[in-house]
PDB file of C-alpha atoms and ligand atoms in Angstrom:
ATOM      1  CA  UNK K  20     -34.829   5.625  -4.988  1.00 35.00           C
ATOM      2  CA  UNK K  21     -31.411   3.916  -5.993  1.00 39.00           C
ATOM      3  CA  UNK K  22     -28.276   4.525  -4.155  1.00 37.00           C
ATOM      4  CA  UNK K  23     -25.227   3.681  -4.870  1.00 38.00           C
ATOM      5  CA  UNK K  24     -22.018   3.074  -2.741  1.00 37.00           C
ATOM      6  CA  UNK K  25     -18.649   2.393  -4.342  1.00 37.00           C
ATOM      7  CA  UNK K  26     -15.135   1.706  -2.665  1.00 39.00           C
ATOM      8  CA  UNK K  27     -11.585   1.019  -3.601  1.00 38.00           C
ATOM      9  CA  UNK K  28     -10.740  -2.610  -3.403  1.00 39.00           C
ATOM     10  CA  UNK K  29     -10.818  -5.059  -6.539  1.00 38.00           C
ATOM     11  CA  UNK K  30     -12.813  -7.865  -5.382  1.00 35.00           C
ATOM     12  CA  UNK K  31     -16.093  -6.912  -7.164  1.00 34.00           C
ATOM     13  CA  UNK K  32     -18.934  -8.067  -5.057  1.00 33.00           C
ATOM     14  CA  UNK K  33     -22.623  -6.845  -4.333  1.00 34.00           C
ATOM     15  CA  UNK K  34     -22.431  -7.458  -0.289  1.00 35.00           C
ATOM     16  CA  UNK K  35     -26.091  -6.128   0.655  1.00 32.00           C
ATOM     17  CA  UNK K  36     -29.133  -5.771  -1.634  1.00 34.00           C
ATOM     18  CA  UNK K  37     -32.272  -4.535   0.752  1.00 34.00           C
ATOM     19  CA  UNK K  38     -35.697  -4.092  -0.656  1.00 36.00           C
ATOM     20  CA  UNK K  39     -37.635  -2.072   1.317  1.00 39.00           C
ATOM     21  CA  UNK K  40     -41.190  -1.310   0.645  1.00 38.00           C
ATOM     22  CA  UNK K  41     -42.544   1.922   1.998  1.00 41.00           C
ATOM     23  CA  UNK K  42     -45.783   4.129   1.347  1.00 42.00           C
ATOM     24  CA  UNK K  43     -47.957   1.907  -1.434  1.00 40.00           C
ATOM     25  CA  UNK K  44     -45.881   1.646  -4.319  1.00 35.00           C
ATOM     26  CA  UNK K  45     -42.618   3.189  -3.199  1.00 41.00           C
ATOM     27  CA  UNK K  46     -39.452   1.005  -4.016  1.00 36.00           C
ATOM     28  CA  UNK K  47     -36.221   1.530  -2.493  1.00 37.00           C
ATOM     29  CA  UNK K  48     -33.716  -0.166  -3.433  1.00 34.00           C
ATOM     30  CA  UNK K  49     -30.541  -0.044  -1.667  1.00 31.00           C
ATOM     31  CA  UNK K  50     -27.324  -2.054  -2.690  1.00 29.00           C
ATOM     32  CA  UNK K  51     -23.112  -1.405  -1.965  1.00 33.00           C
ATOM     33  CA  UNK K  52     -20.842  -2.163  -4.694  1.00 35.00           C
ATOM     34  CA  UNK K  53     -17.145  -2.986  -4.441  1.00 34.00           C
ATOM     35  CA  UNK K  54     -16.087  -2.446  -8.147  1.00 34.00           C
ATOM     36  CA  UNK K  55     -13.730  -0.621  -9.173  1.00 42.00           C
ATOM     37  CA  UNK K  56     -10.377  -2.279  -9.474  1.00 45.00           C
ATOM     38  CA  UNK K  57      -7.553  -1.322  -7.444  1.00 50.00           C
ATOM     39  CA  UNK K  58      -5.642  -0.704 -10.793  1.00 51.00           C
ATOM     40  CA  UNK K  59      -8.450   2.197 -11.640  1.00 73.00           C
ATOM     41  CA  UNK K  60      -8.514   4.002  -8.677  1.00 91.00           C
ATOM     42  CA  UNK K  61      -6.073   6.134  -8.134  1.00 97.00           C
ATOM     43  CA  UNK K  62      -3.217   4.991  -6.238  1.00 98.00           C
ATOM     44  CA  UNK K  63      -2.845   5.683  -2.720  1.00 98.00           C
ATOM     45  CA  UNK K  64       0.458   4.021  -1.852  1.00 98.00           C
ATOM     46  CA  UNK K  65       3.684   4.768  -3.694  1.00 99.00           C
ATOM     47  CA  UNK K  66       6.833   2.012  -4.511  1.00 99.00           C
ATOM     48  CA  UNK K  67       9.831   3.940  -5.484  1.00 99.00           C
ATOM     49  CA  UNK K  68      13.324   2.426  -5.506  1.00 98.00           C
ATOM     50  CA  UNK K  69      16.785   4.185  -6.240  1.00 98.00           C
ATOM     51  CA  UNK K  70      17.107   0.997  -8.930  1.00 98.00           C
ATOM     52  CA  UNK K  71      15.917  -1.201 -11.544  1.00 98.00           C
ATOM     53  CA  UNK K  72      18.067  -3.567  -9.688  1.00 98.00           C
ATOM     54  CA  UNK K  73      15.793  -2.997  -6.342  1.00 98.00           C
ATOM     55  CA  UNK K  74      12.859  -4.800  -8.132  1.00 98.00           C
ATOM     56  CA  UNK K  75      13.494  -8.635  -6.822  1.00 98.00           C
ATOM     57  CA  UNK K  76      12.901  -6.990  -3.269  1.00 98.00           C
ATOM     58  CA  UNK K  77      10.783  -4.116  -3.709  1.00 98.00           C
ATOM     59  CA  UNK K  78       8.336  -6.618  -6.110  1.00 98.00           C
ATOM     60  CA  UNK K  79       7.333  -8.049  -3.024  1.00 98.00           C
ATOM     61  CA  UNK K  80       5.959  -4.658  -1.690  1.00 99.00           C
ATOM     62  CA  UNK K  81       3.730  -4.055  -4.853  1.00 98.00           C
ATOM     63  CA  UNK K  82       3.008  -8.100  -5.143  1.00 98.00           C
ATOM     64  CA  UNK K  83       1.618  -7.651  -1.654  1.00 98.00           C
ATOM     65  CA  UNK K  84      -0.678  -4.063  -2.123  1.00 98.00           C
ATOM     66  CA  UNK K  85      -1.823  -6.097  -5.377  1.00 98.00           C
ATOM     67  CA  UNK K  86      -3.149  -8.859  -3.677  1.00 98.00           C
ATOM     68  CA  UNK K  87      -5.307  -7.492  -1.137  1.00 98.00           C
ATOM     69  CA  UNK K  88      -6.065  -4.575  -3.550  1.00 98.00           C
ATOM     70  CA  UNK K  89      -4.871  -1.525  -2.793  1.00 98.00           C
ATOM     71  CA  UNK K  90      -4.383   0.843  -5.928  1.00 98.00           C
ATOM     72  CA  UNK K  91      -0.709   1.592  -6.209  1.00 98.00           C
ATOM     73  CA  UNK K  92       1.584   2.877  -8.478  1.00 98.00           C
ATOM     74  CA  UNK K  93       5.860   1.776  -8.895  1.00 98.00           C
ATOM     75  CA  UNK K  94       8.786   3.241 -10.056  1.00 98.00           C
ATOM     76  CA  UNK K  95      12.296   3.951 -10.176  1.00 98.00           C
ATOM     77  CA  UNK K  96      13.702   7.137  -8.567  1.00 98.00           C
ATOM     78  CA  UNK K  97      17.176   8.009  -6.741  1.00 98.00           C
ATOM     79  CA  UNK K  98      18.173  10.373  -4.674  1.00 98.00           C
ATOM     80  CA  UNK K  99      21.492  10.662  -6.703  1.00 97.00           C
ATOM     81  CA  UNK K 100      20.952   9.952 -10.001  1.00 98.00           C
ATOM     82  CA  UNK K 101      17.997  11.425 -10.632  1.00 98.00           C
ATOM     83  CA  UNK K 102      17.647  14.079  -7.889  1.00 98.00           C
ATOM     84  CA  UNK K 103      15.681  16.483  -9.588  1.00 98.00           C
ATOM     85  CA  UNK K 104      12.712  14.043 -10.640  1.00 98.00           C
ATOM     86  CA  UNK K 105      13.073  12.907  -7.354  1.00 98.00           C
ATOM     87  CA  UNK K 106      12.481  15.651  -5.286  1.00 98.00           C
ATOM     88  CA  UNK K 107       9.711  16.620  -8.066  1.00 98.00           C
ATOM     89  CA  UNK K 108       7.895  13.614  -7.271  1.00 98.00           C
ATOM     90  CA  UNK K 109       7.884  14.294  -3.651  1.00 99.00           C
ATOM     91  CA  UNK K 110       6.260  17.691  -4.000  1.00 98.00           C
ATOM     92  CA  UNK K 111       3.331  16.785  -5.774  1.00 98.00           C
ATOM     93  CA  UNK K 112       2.795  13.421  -4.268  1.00 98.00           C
ATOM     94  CA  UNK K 113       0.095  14.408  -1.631  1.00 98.00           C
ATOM     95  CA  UNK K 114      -1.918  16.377  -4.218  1.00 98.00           C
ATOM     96  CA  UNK K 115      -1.730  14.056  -6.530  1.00 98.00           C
ATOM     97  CA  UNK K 116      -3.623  12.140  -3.918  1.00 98.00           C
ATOM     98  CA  UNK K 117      -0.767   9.500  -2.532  1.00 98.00           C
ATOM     99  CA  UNK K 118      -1.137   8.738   1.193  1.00 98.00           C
ATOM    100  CA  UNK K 119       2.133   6.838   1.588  1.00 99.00           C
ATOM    101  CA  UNK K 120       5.287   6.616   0.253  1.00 99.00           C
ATOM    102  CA  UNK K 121       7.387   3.530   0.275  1.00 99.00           C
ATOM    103  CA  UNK K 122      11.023   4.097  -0.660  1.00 99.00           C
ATOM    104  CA  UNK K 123      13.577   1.208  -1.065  1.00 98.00           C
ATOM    105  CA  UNK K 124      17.159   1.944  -2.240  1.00 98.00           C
ATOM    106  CA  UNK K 125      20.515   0.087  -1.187  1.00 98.00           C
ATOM    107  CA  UNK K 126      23.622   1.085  -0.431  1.00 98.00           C
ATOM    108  CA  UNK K 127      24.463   5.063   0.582  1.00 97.00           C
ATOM    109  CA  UNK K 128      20.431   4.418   0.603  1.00 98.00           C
ATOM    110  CA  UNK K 129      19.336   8.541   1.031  1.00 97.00           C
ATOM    111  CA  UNK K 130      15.889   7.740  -1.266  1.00 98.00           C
ATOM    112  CA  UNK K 131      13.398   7.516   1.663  1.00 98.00           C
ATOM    113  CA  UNK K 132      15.188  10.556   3.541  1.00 98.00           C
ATOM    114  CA  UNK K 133      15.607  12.737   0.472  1.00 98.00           C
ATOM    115  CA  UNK K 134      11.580  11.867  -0.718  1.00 98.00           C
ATOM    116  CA  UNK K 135      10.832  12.871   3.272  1.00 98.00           C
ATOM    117  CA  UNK K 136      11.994  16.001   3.345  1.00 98.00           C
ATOM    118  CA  UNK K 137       9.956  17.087   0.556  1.00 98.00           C
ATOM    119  CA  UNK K 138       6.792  16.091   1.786  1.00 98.00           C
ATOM    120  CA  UNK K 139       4.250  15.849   4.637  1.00 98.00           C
ATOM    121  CA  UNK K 140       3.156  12.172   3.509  1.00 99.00           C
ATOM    122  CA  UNK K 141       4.220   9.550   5.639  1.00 98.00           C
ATOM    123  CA  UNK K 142       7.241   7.537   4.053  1.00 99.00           C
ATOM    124  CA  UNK K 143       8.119   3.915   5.037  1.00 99.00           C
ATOM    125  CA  UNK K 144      12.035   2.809   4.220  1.00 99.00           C
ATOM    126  CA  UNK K 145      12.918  -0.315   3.175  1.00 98.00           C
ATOM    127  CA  UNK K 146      16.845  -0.869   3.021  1.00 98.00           C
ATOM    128  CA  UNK K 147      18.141  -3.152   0.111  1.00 98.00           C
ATOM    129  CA  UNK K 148      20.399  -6.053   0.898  1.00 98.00           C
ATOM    130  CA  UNK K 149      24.157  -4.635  -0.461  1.00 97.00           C
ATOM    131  CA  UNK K 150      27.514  -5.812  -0.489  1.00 95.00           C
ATOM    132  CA  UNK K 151      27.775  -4.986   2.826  1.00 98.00           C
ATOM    133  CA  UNK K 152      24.713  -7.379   3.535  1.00 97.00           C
ATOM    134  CA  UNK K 153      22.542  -4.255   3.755  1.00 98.00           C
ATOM    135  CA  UNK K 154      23.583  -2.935   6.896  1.00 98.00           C
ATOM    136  CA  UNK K 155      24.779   0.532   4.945  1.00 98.00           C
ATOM    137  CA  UNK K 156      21.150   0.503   3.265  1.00 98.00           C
ATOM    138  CA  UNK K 157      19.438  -0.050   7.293  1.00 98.00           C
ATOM    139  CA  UNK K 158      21.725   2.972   8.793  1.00 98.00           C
ATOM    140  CA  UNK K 159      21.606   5.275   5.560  1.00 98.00           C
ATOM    141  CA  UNK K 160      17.481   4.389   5.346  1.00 98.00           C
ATOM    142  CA  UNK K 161      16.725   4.745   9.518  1.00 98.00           C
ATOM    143  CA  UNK K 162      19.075   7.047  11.352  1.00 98.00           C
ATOM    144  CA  UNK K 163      17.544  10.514  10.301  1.00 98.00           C
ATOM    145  CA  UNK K 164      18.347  13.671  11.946  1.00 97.00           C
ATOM    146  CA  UNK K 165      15.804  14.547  14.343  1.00 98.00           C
ATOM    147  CA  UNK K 166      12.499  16.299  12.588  1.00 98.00           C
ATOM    148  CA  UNK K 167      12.318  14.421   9.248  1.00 98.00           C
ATOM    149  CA  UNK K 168      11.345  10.680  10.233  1.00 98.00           C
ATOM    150  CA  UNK K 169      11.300   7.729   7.669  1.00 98.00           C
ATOM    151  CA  UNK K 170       9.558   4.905   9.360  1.00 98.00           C
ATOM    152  CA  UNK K 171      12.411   2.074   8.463  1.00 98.00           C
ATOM    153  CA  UNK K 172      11.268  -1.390   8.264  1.00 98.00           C
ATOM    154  CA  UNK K 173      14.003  -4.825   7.969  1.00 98.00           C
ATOM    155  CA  UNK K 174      16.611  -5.468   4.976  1.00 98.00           C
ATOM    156  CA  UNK K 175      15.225  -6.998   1.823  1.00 98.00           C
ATOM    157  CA  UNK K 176      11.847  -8.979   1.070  1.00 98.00           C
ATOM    158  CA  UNK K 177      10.360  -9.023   4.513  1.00 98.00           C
ATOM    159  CA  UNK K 178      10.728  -5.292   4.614  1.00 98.00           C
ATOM    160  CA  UNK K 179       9.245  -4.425   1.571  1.00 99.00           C
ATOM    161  CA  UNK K 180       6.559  -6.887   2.623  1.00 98.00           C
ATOM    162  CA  UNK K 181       5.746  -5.161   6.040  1.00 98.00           C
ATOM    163  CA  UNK K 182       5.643  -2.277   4.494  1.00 99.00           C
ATOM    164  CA  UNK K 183       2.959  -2.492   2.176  1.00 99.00           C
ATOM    165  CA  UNK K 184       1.610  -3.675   5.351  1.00 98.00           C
ATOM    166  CA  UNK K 185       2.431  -1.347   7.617  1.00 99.00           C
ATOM    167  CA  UNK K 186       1.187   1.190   4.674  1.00 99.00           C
ATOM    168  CA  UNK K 187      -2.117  -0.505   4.986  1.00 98.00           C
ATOM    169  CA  UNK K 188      -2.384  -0.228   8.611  1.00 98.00           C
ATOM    170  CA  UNK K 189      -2.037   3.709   8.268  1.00 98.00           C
ATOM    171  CA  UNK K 190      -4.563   3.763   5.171  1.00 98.00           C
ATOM    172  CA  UNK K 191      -7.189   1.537   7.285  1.00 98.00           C
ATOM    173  CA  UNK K 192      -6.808   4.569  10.055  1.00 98.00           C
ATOM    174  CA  UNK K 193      -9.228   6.573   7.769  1.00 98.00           C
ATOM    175  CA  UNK K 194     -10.179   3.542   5.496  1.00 98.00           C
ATOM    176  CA  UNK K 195     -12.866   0.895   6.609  1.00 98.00           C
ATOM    177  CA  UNK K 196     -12.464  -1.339   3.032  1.00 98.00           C
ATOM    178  CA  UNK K 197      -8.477  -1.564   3.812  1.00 98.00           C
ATOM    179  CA  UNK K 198      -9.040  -2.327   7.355  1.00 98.00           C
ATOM    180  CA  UNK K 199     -11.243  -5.416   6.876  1.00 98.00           C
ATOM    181  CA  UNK K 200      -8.863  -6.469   4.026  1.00 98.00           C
ATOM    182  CA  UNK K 201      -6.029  -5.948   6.614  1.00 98.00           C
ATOM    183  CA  UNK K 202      -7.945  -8.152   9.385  1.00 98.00           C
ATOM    184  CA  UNK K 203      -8.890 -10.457   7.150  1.00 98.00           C
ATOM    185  CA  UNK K 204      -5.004 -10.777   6.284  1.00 98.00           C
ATOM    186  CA  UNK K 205      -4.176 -11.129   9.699  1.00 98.00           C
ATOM    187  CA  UNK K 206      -6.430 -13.986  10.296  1.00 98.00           C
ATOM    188  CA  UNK K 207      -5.897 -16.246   7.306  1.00 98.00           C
ATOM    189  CA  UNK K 208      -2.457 -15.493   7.873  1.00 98.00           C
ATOM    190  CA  UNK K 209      -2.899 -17.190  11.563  1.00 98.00           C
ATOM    191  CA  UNK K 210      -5.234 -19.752  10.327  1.00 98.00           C
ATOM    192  CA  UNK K 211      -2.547 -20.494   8.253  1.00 98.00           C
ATOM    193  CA  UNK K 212      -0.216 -20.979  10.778  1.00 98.00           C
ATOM    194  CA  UNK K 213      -2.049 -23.365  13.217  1.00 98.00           C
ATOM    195  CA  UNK K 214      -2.901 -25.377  10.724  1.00 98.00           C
ATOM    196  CA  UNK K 215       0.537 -26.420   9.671  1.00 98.00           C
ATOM    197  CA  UNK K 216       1.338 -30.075  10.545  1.00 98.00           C
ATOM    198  CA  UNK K 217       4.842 -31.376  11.197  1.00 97.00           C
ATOM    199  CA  UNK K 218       6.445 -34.024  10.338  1.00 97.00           C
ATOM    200  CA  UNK K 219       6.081 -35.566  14.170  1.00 90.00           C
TER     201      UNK K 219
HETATM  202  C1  RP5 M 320      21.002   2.437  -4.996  1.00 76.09           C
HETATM  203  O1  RP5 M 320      22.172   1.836  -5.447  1.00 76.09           O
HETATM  204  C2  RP5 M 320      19.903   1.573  -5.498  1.00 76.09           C
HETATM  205  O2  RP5 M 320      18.812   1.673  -4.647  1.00 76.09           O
HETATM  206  C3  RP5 M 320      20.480   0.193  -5.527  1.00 76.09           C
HETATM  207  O3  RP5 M 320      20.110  -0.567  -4.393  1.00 76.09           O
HETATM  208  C4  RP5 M 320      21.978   0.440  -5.484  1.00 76.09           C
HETATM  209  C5  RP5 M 320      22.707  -0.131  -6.674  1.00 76.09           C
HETATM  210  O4  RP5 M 320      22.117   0.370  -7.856  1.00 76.09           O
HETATM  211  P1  RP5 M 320      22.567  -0.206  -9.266  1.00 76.09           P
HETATM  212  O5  RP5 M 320      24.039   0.084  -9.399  1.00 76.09           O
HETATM  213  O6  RP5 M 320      22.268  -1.678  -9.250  1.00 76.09           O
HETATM  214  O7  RP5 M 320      21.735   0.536 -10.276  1.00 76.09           O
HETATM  215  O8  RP5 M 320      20.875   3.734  -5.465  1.00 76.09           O
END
């Protein structure tokens, strides 16, 4: 008997390969596979920002769902320019089997609210630094009326950063593959950290 067990991430890697031998002559053969690519599978998490302009900070949210492999898809939407495709995209995104929705736009930043109230998926904010050093992107992005939350996270990169994060944490909720890459984030990310040496 041969069974096979596949699962999202990218890292292609046979992690257990047991022979057993039971009866005379029967031969099971049991293996797990981790190959299909993040950029086959179908994407779970969503990047949409209100501008082509958004990219040098939102880059940082795909950069990061790249590198530990979760399949993801980016593009450019707004809540005032293109309101129609927006709101579009936010109806079908759960069936089209997206679990999260990241949303970065700057300025009178209404993306992530707008995208929200068209759908049940959770949907993670990330205000663009402006002219007005992004403080009009953090208010427009996190204070929502009452009953249609966007989960805001900080202005610019380390936003968009935490949220592809903070994206993963909710995947790995339901998701074993996502969780271990998320721990095993967490603790290169520390071993990182104590292993720095100062000058002194
Ligand atoms: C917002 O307006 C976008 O999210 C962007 O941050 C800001 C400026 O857009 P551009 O004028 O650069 O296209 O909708």
């Amino acid at each position: 008997m041969l069974k096979l067990q596949t699962s999202i991430a990218s890292d292609a890697f046979w992690s257990l390969i047991t022979w057993n031998f039971s009866g005379a002559w029967n031969l099971e053969l049991e293996f797990q596979a981790n190959v299909m690519s993040a950029q086959k599978s179908p994407p779970l998490v969503a990047i949409i920002m209100g501008s082509k302009s958004d990219w040098e900070t939102m880059r940082h949210a795909v950069e990061t769902l790249d590198d530990l492999g979760v399949p993801n898809e980016a593009r450019v939407l707004s809540a005032h320019r293109t309101p129609d495709a927006t709101t579009e995209f936010a109806r079908k995104a759960a069936d089209r089997g997206l679990r999260v929705i990241i949303a970065g736009a700057g300025g009178a930043a209404h993306l992530a609210g707008v995208i929200a109230a068209h759908t049940w998926l959770p949907v993670l904010g990330v205000p663009i630094q402006s002219k007005l050093h992004g403080l009009d992107s953090l208010l427009s992005t996190a204070q929502m009326p009452g009953g249609i939350p966007v989960g805001t996270l900080a202005i610019g990169e380390a936003g968009a950063k935490n949220a592809a994060l903070l994206a993963m944490a909710i995947l790995a909720t339901s998701d074993e593959t996502i969780r271990q890459k998320l721990e095993d984030f967490r603790r290169k990310q520390s071993e990182a950290v104590l292993a720095v040496k100062l000058p002194k």
